[in-house]
Amino acid sequence: MDFIPNIFFSFFFLFSFSSLSVLSHLFSPPDNFLINCGSTAPTILIDNRPFAGDLAGKHPPFSSSSHAVSLRNDNPSPSLPPIYNTARVFTSPARYTFPIGDRGTHMVRLHFHAFNSSKFDLGRAQFHVLVDGYVVLSNFSRLVTGAEGNPRIVEYLIWVDTEKVVIVFVPNKDSKLAFVNAIEVISAPKDLVPDTSLYVSSEKVENFDGLNKQALEVVYRVTVGGPKVTPFNDSLWRTWVPDDEFFKSSAVSEKLYFGGRIKYHAGGASREVGPDNVYNSARLIRSKNDSVPNVNMTWVFPIVGGYKYLVRLHFCDIASISLSLLYFNVYINGYLAYQDLDVSYVTNSLAAPFYADFVVDGDSSVGALSVSIGPSKNSIPHVIDGILNGVEVMKLNNSHYSLDGEVCADFVMKSWSTRNTGVLFTLVAAVCIVLSLSIVIRRKLIGSRESVSWSRLPVNLSDDNVKLGNI
């Protein structure tokens, strides 16, 4: 297997990170649409974000339809945010349209909570969701559970090069039901999705260009070695879950929490790329004697095969006592993705965060994606020989511009039109049959009257002049 020389890796990371700028701690997105679906009243969450009702204001994003209804949860849970107390329910395709002033990557979050209702069984809903021509959900039911399930949030990063974002909900032919509780459409920071990453395969490691033009679905967002990070503690209002569920080699690592200041700077990651609470915790491989341990830390993430995935790894050396002491290798799906990584060479500082992006193929036969960190030939005894602070796994759209299946957006919309045309044809055919039967019955009754009264209808009396009520 051929590997790119270390000097290329160093140049690649330095070039990528030098183009980044440290943004303000308080990120203010130019486009910031927060919609409480099924409500006309605003709702403020615990993170102080105001969600407007989807029919409020002079120019609401939702186009009102006779096939859409507002639904309210009669028994809301006090532990859930109030955006899950209402929903907008659709029995035919419906759309939300958001005007865009800041072209580029946008975060799109959709919130679903199938609460109990006497009018609709939301737990049985199955539907498609299209965002700007991408199929982001197809026959969506895999995350919509019953009323006792937790709310589900799906998140996408979509490149927007037009003046609007259109989100379409299309019920499928079986359930004829779709719904949504809340929608977020937010401008992403310019450094959140770069144009270039590294593509890692069994044969080589090479540049992967055009990453920021892809549609991405956030599959996993994990903080390593630390507690859950909530939207209240993230400047992009994200949730980072602990890594314990995915970590598969607990015997060879230790957790570390850092109480000092994380040093964001130009050339590294910004707070919008990763918050303090991700970078101030980590898992480590520590050398405790004169030899470097021959072990790896490994995380395994279940995935759907047939797609490429972006794996973003977050690093921040919060453990070393000096620069140039920490060297390790990075493996993705068992392939060497980065050899002899020297964190201090990239950041020129301790406690300074940066991230590295890798694109890999999702293997259908395996159904999982793995990340491993382990000592390299340059690792030093008696110090730290491996570190990781966070992992993000994102699915890339396939050739059908879909993140969920092999069906494109045009097919979804045409199938609905065709399905309705078929229903209309069936209704017309039924009406024709009823009319034909009524004519046959009428003529038989007329013939019966003639045989009883021994008289004829006038020869100039047509069928059109005979009233059904007179027969």
Short mmCIF file of C-alpha atoms in Angstrom, two decimals, residues 1-437:
data_model
loop_
_atom_site.label_atom_id
_atom_site.label_comp_id
_atom_site.label_asym_id
_atom_site.label_seq_id
_atom_site.Cartn_x
_atom_site.Cartn_y
_atom_site.Cartn_z
CA MET A 1 0.00 0.00 0.00
CA ASP A 2 1.29 3.46 -0.96
CA PHE A 3 1.09 6.27 1.57
CA ILE A 4 1.47 9.95 1.00
CA PRO A 5 4.71 11.21 2.57
CA ASN A 6 4.45 12.88 5.95
CA ILE A 7 5.62 16.18 4.50
CA PHE A 8 2.52 16.23 2.28
CA PHE A 9 0.24 15.61 5.26
CA SER A 10 1.88 18.42 7.15
CA PHE A 11 1.57 20.78 4.19
CA PHE A 12 -2.06 19.75 3.66
CA PHE A 13 -3.05 20.40 7.25
CA LEU A 14 -1.12 23.66 7.49
CA PHE A 15 -2.63 24.89 4.25
CA SER A 16 -6.14 23.90 5.27
CA PHE A 17 -6.00 25.30 8.76
CA SER A 18 -4.18 28.50 7.81
CA SER A 19 -7.23 29.45 5.75
CA LEU A 20 -9.44 29.27 8.80
CA SER A 21 -10.22 32.26 10.98
CA VAL A 22 -11.26 32.24 14.59
CA LEU A 23 -14.82 33.44 14.79
CA SER A 24 -16.47 35.26 17.63
CA HIS A 25 -17.66 33.17 20.52
CA LEU A 26 -21.16 34.46 19.88
CA PHE A 27 -21.97 33.28 16.39
CA SER A 28 -24.70 35.32 14.68
CA PRO A 29 -25.89 33.57 11.50
CA PRO A 30 -27.13 35.85 8.68
CA ASP A 31 -29.93 33.38 7.89
CA ASN A 32 -31.56 32.12 11.07
CA PHE A 33 -35.03 30.59 10.69
CA LEU A 34 -36.41 28.81 13.76
CA ILE A 35 -39.94 27.52 13.18
CA ASN A 36 -42.39 26.06 15.69
CA CYS A 37 -44.66 24.03 13.40
CA GLY A 38 -48.39 23.93 14.05
CA SER A 39 -48.29 27.07 16.19
CA THR A 40 -48.94 30.77 15.66
CA ALA A 41 -47.29 31.79 18.93
CA PRO A 42 -43.52 32.14 19.48
CA THR A 43 -41.69 29.72 21.75
CA ILE A 44 -38.39 30.34 23.55
CA LEU A 45 -36.16 27.37 24.37
CA ILE A 46 -33.84 27.00 27.33
CA ASP A 47 -30.91 28.06 25.12
CA ASN A 48 -32.76 31.40 24.64
CA ARG A 49 -33.54 30.81 20.95
CA PRO A 50 -37.00 32.06 19.85
CA PHE A 51 -38.97 29.74 17.57
CA ALA A 52 -41.71 31.53 15.61
CA GLY A 53 -45.04 29.91 14.73
CA ASP A 54 -45.12 28.70 11.13
CA LEU A 55 -48.21 30.76 10.28
CA ALA A 56 -47.17 33.88 12.18
CA GLY A 57 -45.99 37.13 10.61
CA LYS A 58 -46.64 38.78 7.27
CA HIS A 59 -44.63 36.25 5.24
CA PRO A 60 -44.85 32.85 6.92
CA PRO A 61 -42.59 30.14 5.42
CA PHE A 62 -45.39 27.59 5.26
CA SER A 63 -47.89 27.73 2.40
CA SER A 64 -51.27 27.04 3.97
CA SER A 65 -53.14 24.07 2.53
CA SER A 66 -56.50 22.43 3.09
CA HIS A 67 -54.58 19.16 3.43
CA ALA A 68 -52.50 20.42 6.38
CA VAL A 69 -53.71 20.80 9.94
CA SER A 70 -52.24 22.11 13.18
CA LEU A 71 -52.05 19.56 15.96
CA ARG A 72 -51.54 20.18 19.67
CA ASN A 73 -50.42 17.66 22.27
CA ASP A 74 -53.17 17.51 24.90
CA ASN A 75 -50.80 15.89 27.43
CA PRO A 76 -47.40 17.49 26.89
CA SER A 77 -44.41 16.26 28.84
CA PRO A 78 -42.99 18.94 31.15
CA SER A 79 -39.50 17.54 30.52
CA LEU A 80 -39.61 18.24 26.78
CA PRO A 81 -39.03 21.61 25.07
CA PRO A 82 -42.31 23.31 24.11
CA ILE A 83 -41.61 22.98 20.37
CA TYR A 84 -42.71 19.34 20.75
CA ASN A 85 -46.16 20.32 22.03
CA THR A 86 -47.42 21.11 18.52
CA ALA A 87 -47.03 19.66 15.03
CA ARG A 88 -48.00 20.38 11.47
CA VAL A 89 -49.65 17.33 9.86
CA PHE A 90 -49.91 16.77 6.10
CA THR A 91 -52.03 14.35 4.08
CA SER A 92 -50.64 15.57 0.73
CA PRO A 93 -47.34 17.18 -0.34
CA ALA A 94 -46.63 20.47 1.45
CA ARG A 95 -43.70 22.83 1.45
CA TYR A 96 -41.85 25.39 3.53
CA THR A 97 -39.89 28.12 1.70
CA PHE A 98 -37.14 30.16 3.34
CA PRO A 99 -35.54 33.21 1.64
CA ILE A 100 -31.74 33.05 1.71
CA GLY A 101 -29.48 36.08 1.92
CA ASP A 102 -26.18 34.32 2.68
CA ARG A 103 -25.27 31.75 0.06
CA GLY A 104 -23.15 28.81 1.16
CA THR A 105 -23.51 25.90 3.57
CA HIS A 106 -26.66 25.93 5.72
CA MET A 107 -27.59 23.73 8.65
CA VAL A 108 -31.07 22.23 8.35
CA ARG A 109 -32.53 20.52 11.42
CA LEU A 110 -35.89 18.77 11.46
CA HIS A 111 -37.57 17.86 14.75
CA PHE A 112 -40.03 14.95 15.09
CA HIS A 113 -42.02 13.80 18.11
CA ALA A 114 -44.90 11.39 17.55
CA PHE A 115 -47.09 12.40 20.48
CA ASN A 116 -50.52 10.92 21.23
CA SER A 117 -53.48 12.40 19.38
CA SER A 118 -57.09 11.37 18.95
CA LYS A 119 -57.06 12.74 15.38
CA PHE A 120 -53.89 11.17 13.94
CA ASP A 121 -51.64 8.28 14.82
CA LEU A 122 -48.33 10.04 14.26
CA GLY A 123 -46.42 6.90 15.15
CA ARG A 124 -47.68 5.32 11.92
CA ALA A 125 -46.59 8.19 9.70
CA GLN A 126 -44.33 7.35 6.75
CA PHE A 127 -43.15 10.03 4.37
CA HIS A 128 -40.41 11.53 2.25
CA VAL A 129 -38.61 14.81 2.91
CA LEU A 130 -36.86 16.81 0.19
CA VAL A 131 -34.48 19.70 0.92
CA ASP A 132 -33.40 21.82 -2.04
CA GLY A 133 -33.79 18.91 -4.44
CA TYR A 134 -32.06 16.34 -2.21
CA VAL A 135 -33.96 13.37 -0.80
CA VAL A 136 -32.95 13.55 2.86
CA LEU A 137 -35.56 11.10 4.17
CA SER A 138 -37.29 8.34 2.21
CA ASN A 139 -40.26 6.44 3.65
CA PHE A 140 -39.25 7.99 6.93
CA SER A 141 -40.29 5.89 9.90
CA ARG A 142 -36.99 4.51 11.19
CA LEU A 143 -36.63 7.37 13.68
CA VAL A 144 -40.28 8.14 14.31
CA THR A 145 -41.29 6.01 17.27
CA GLY A 146 -44.39 6.03 19.42
CA ALA A 147 -45.49 8.74 21.79
CA GLU A 148 -43.23 7.37 24.53
CA GLY A 149 -40.10 7.74 22.39
CA ASN A 150 -37.75 10.65 22.70
CA PRO A 151 -37.97 13.43 20.12
CA ARG A 152 -35.82 12.77 17.06
CA ILE A 153 -33.66 15.43 15.46
CA VAL A 154 -32.12 14.92 12.01
CA GLU A 155 -29.49 17.39 10.82
CA TYR A 156 -28.10 18.18 7.39
CA LEU A 157 -25.46 20.46 5.93
CA ILE A 158 -26.69 21.69 2.54
CA TRP A 159 -24.85 23.94 0.08
CA VAL A 160 -27.28 26.69 -0.99
CA ASP A 161 -26.51 28.66 -4.14
CA THR A 162 -29.99 30.07 -4.74
CA GLU A 163 -32.22 32.67 -3.14
CA LYS A 164 -34.34 30.20 -1.19
CA VAL A 165 -34.39 26.86 0.57
CA VAL A 166 -37.44 24.70 -0.08
CA ILE A 167 -38.35 21.81 2.23
CA VAL A 168 -41.06 19.46 0.95
CA PHE A 169 -42.94 16.79 2.93
CA VAL A 170 -44.51 14.00 0.84
CA PRO A 171 -46.66 11.32 2.55
CA ASN A 172 -46.19 7.83 1.15
CA LYS A 173 -48.99 5.77 -0.36
CA ASP A 174 -49.47 3.52 2.68
CA SER A 175 -49.71 5.94 5.60
CA LYS A 176 -50.86 9.03 3.66
CA LEU A 177 -49.51 10.97 6.62
CA ALA A 178 -46.52 13.24 7.27
CA PHE A 179 -45.70 15.63 10.10
CA VAL A 180 -43.02 17.85 11.59
CA ASN A 181 -42.72 19.61 14.95
CA ALA A 182 -40.00 22.17 14.30
CA ILE A 183 -37.58 23.30 11.60
CA GLU A 184 -34.24 25.11 11.76
CA VAL A 185 -32.51 26.65 8.73
CA ILE A 186 -29.29 28.40 9.77
CA SER A 187 -26.28 29.82 7.91
CA ALA A 188 -23.22 27.76 8.75
CA PRO A 189 -19.85 29.37 9.52
CA LYS A 190 -17.64 29.54 6.45
CA ASP A 191 -15.03 27.25 8.01
CA LEU A 192 -17.47 24.50 9.01
CA VAL A 193 -17.20 22.47 5.80
CA PRO A 194 -13.99 22.93 3.77
CA ASP A 195 -13.71 22.30 0.05
CA THR A 196 -10.99 19.63 0.33
CA SER A 197 -10.48 16.61 2.55
CA LEU A 198 -8.53 13.34 2.25
CA TYR A 199 -10.06 10.24 0.66
CA VAL A 200 -8.86 7.05 2.38
CA SER A 201 -9.10 3.62 0.74
CA SER A 202 -7.25 0.31 0.73
CA GLU A 203 -5.10 1.49 -2.18
CA LYS A 204 -4.19 5.08 -1.41
CA VAL A 205 -4.83 8.35 0.34
CA GLU A 206 -5.59 11.28 -1.97
CA ASN A 207 -7.36 14.61 -2.10
CA PHE A 208 -11.16 14.65 -2.16
CA ASP A 209 -12.32 17.95 -3.66
CA GLY A 210 -15.75 19.60 -3.67
CA LEU A 211 -16.70 18.41 -0.19
CA ASN A 212 -18.58 21.59 0.69
CA LYS A 213 -20.81 21.19 -2.38
CA GLN A 214 -22.05 17.81 -1.15
CA ALA A 215 -25.17 17.35 0.95
CA LEU A 216 -24.21 15.88 4.34
CA GLU A 217 -26.29 14.12 6.97
CA VAL A 218 -24.90 14.23 10.50
CA VAL A 219 -25.01 10.60 11.63
CA TYR A 220 -22.87 10.81 14.80
CA ARG A 221 -21.47 13.69 16.81
CA VAL A 222 -19.43 12.36 19.72
CA THR A 223 -17.39 13.92 22.51
CA VAL A 224 -14.58 11.58 23.56
CA GLY A 225 -13.93 10.99 27.24
CA GLY A 226 -16.38 13.62 28.44
CA PRO A 227 -20.06 14.11 29.33
CA LYS A 228 -22.86 15.04 26.94
CA VAL A 229 -22.62 18.51 25.42
CA THR A 230 -26.00 20.19 24.98
CA PRO A 231 -27.05 23.01 22.59
CA PHE A 232 -26.82 25.42 25.53
CA ASN A 233 -23.03 24.90 25.57
CA ASP A 234 -22.45 24.89 21.82
CA SER A 235 -22.36 28.06 19.73
CA LEU A 236 -24.06 26.21 16.84
CA TRP A 237 -26.67 24.64 19.15
CA ARG A 238 -25.47 21.07 18.55
CA THR A 239 -25.64 18.00 20.77
CA TRP A 240 -22.52 15.85 21.32
CA VAL A 241 -23.10 12.46 22.94
CA PRO A 242 -20.51 10.57 25.09
CA ASP A 243 -18.36 8.01 23.28
CA ASP A 244 -18.88 5.10 25.71
CA GLU A 245 -21.38 3.33 23.43
CA PHE A 246 -18.92 3.29 20.53
CA PHE A 247 -15.60 2.77 22.31
CA LYS A 248 -14.39 -0.83 22.00
CA SER A 249 -11.02 -0.97 23.82
CA SER A 250 -11.49 0.44 27.29
CA ALA A 251 -8.59 -1.52 28.79
CA VAL A 252 -5.92 0.44 26.91
CA SER A 253 -6.98 4.01 27.54
CA GLU A 254 -7.73 6.57 30.18
CA LYS A 255 -10.06 9.55 30.27
CA LEU A 256 -8.74 13.03 30.93
CA TYR A 257 -10.49 16.31 31.76
CA PHE A 258 -8.68 19.63 31.30
CA GLY A 259 -9.63 22.61 33.45
CA GLY A 260 -7.51 25.21 31.68
CA ARG A 261 -8.25 27.52 28.78
CA ILE A 262 -8.67 26.15 25.26
CA LYS A 263 -6.53 28.31 22.95
CA TYR A 264 -8.46 28.96 19.75
CA HIS A 265 -6.32 30.69 17.17
CA ALA A 266 -5.92 31.28 13.45
CA GLY A 267 -4.69 28.10 11.84
CA GLY A 268 -6.75 25.85 14.11
CA ALA A 269 -10.38 25.01 14.78
CA SER A 270 -12.83 27.72 15.78
CA ARG A 271 -15.43 27.42 18.53
CA GLU A 272 -18.02 26.85 15.80
CA VAL A 273 -16.09 23.83 14.55
CA GLY A 274 -15.94 22.43 18.09
CA PRO A 275 -16.87 23.95 21.47
CA ASP A 276 -14.68 24.10 24.59
CA ASN A 277 -16.55 21.22 26.20
CA VAL A 278 -15.42 18.88 23.41
CA TYR A 279 -11.77 19.91 23.46
CA ASN A 280 -11.34 19.94 27.25
CA SER A 281 -11.87 16.16 27.51
CA ALA A 282 -10.13 13.26 25.79
CA ARG A 283 -9.11 9.62 25.84
CA LEU A 284 -5.38 8.87 26.00
CA ILE A 285 -2.86 6.12 25.45
CA ARG A 286 -0.18 6.71 28.06
CA SER A 287 3.21 5.03 28.19
CA LYS A 288 3.89 3.97 31.77
CA ASN A 289 7.30 2.36 31.45
CA ASP A 290 10.33 2.25 29.20
CA SER A 291 8.40 0.81 26.26
CA VAL A 292 5.67 2.23 24.05
CA PRO A 293 2.46 0.17 24.40
CA ASN A 294 1.50 -1.75 21.27
CA VAL A 295 -2.22 -0.97 21.53
CA ASN A 296 -4.86 1.06 19.72
CA MET A 297 -7.95 2.91 20.88
CA THR A 298 -10.86 2.00 18.59
CA TRP A 299 -14.35 3.35 18.08
CA VAL A 300 -16.96 1.57 15.93
CA PHE A 301 -20.01 3.33 14.43
CA PRO A 302 -22.87 1.41 12.77
CA ILE A 303 -23.62 2.86 9.32
CA VAL A 304 -25.70 2.22 6.20
CA GLY A 305 -23.51 0.88 3.39
CA GLY A 306 -23.40 2.21 -0.13
CA TYR A 307 -22.50 5.81 0.75
CA LYS A 308 -19.32 7.75 1.28
CA TYR A 309 -18.83 9.16 4.77
CA LEU A 310 -16.98 12.16 6.10
CA VAL A 311 -15.11 11.34 9.31
CA ARG A 312 -14.04 14.45 11.22
CA LEU A 313 -11.59 13.89 14.07
CA HIS A 314 -11.01 16.58 16.70
CA PHE A 315 -7.63 16.88 18.40
CA CYS A 316 -6.39 19.08 21.23
CA ASP A 317 -3.27 18.19 23.20
CA ILE A 318 -4.44 18.81 26.75
CA ALA A 319 -2.19 16.07 28.20
CA SER A 320 1.42 16.72 27.18
CA ILE A 321 3.84 18.70 29.34
CA SER A 322 5.76 20.07 26.35
CA LEU A 323 5.64 20.43 22.58
CA SER A 324 6.89 17.71 20.20
CA LEU A 325 6.31 14.82 22.60
CA LEU A 326 3.07 13.40 21.18
CA TYR A 327 3.18 11.31 17.98
CA PHE A 328 0.61 8.76 16.84
CA ASN A 329 -1.07 7.13 13.84
CA VAL A 330 -4.68 7.50 12.70
CA TYR A 331 -6.58 4.63 11.06
CA ILE A 332 -9.99 4.76 9.34
CA ASN A 333 -11.65 1.41 8.61
CA GLY A 334 -8.31 -0.21 9.36
CA TYR A 335 -6.44 1.84 6.71
CA LEU A 336 -3.59 4.15 7.67
CA ALA A 337 -5.02 7.65 7.17
CA TYR A 338 -2.30 9.71 8.88
CA GLN A 339 1.14 8.54 9.91
CA ASP A 340 3.23 10.07 12.72
CA LEU A 341 0.77 12.86 13.50
CA ASP A 342 2.53 15.57 15.50
CA VAL A 343 -0.22 17.75 16.98
CA SER A 344 2.16 20.48 18.11
CA TYR A 345 3.58 20.84 14.58
CA VAL A 346 0.11 21.80 13.33
CA THR A 347 -0.87 24.07 16.23
CA ASN A 348 2.51 25.18 17.63
CA SER A 349 0.88 25.19 21.05
CA LEU A 350 -0.57 22.95 23.71
CA ALA A 351 -4.32 23.01 24.39
CA ALA A 352 -4.86 24.39 20.87
CA PRO A 353 -7.57 22.54 18.90
CA PHE A 354 -7.68 21.50 15.28
CA TYR A 355 -9.59 18.93 13.22
CA ALA A 356 -8.85 16.59 10.34
CA ASP A 357 -11.33 15.44 7.70
CA PHE A 358 -11.28 12.05 5.96
CA VAL A 359 -13.73 10.62 3.41
CA VAL A 360 -14.19 6.85 3.29
CA ASP A 361 -16.52 4.36 1.61
CA GLY A 362 -19.21 2.78 3.75
CA ASP A 363 -18.91 -0.99 3.34
CA SER A 364 -22.32 -2.66 2.94
CA SER A 365 -20.96 -6.06 3.99
CA VAL A 366 -19.57 -4.73 7.28
CA GLY A 367 -22.26 -2.18 8.19
CA ALA A 368 -19.85 -0.28 10.44
CA LEU A 369 -17.15 2.34 10.29
CA SER A 370 -14.12 2.25 12.59
CA VAL A 371 -11.68 4.88 13.87
CA SER A 372 -8.45 3.90 15.61
CA ILE A 373 -5.68 5.88 17.29
CA GLY A 374 -2.37 4.20 18.14
CA PRO A 375 1.33 4.82 18.77
CA SER A 376 3.64 5.38 15.80
CA LYS A 377 7.30 4.56 15.23
CA ASN A 378 8.10 8.06 16.54
CA SER A 379 6.20 7.64 19.81
CA ILE A 380 8.22 8.21 22.97
CA PRO A 381 8.16 6.17 26.24
CA HIS A 382 6.94 7.76 29.47
CA VAL A 383 4.64 10.25 27.67
CA ILE A 384 1.29 10.35 25.87
CA ASP A 385 1.23 8.14 22.76
CA GLY A 386 -2.25 8.81 21.45
CA ILE A 387 -5.15 11.23 21.97
CA LEU A 388 -8.62 11.95 20.59
CA ASN A 389 -11.17 14.56 21.72
CA GLY A 390 -14.12 14.22 19.37
CA VAL A 391 -15.55 12.39 16.35
CA GLU A 392 -18.16 13.36 13.80
CA VAL A 393 -19.49 11.00 11.14
CA MET A 394 -21.50 12.45 8.23
CA LYS A 395 -23.06 10.70 5.26
CA LEU A 396 -22.51 12.14 1.76
CA ASN A 397 -25.27 12.16 -0.85
CA ASN A 398 -25.16 9.44 -3.51
CA SER A 399 -25.42 9.82 -7.30
CA HIS A 400 -29.23 10.16 -7.03
CA TYR A 401 -28.80 13.27 -4.86
CA SER A 402 -30.20 11.24 -2.01
CA LEU A 403 -29.12 10.66 1.57
CA ASP A 404 -31.69 7.91 2.09
CA GLY A 405 -32.10 5.39 -0.70
CA GLU A 406 -31.84 5.12 -4.48
CA VAL A 407 -34.82 7.36 -5.33
CA CYS A 408 -34.33 10.91 -6.62
CA ALA A 409 -36.53 13.91 -5.78
CA ASP A 410 -38.23 14.01 -9.20
CA PHE A 411 -39.32 10.39 -8.83
CA VAL A 412 -40.80 11.08 -5.39
CA MET A 413 -42.89 13.97 -6.70
CA LYS A 414 -43.90 12.19 -9.91
CA SER A 415 -44.90 9.06 -8.01
CA TRP A 416 -47.25 11.15 -5.90
CA SER A 417 -48.78 12.75 -9.02
CA THR A 418 -49.09 9.38 -10.73
CA ARG A 419 -50.64 7.89 -7.61
CA ASN A 420 -53.23 10.66 -7.45
CA THR A 421 -53.92 10.31 -11.18
CA GLY A 422 -54.57 6.63 -10.63
CA VAL A 423 -56.97 7.40 -7.78
CA LEU A 424 -58.80 9.94 -9.94
CA PHE A 425 -59.04 7.42 -12.79
CA THR A 426 -60.50 4.86 -10.41
CA LEU A 427 -63.11 7.33 -9.17
CA VAL A 428 -64.08 8.31 -12.72
CA ALA A 429 -64.36 4.66 -13.70
CA ALA A 430 -66.57 3.96 -10.70
CA VAL A 431 -68.87 6.86 -11.57
CA CYS A 432 -69.14 5.63 -15.15
CA ILE A 433 -70.06 2.14 -13.96
CA VAL A 434 -72.76 3.53 -11.63
CA LEU A 435 -74.24 5.65 -14.42
CA SER A 436 -74.21 2.72 -16.83
CA LEU A 437 -75.98 0.52 -14.28
#
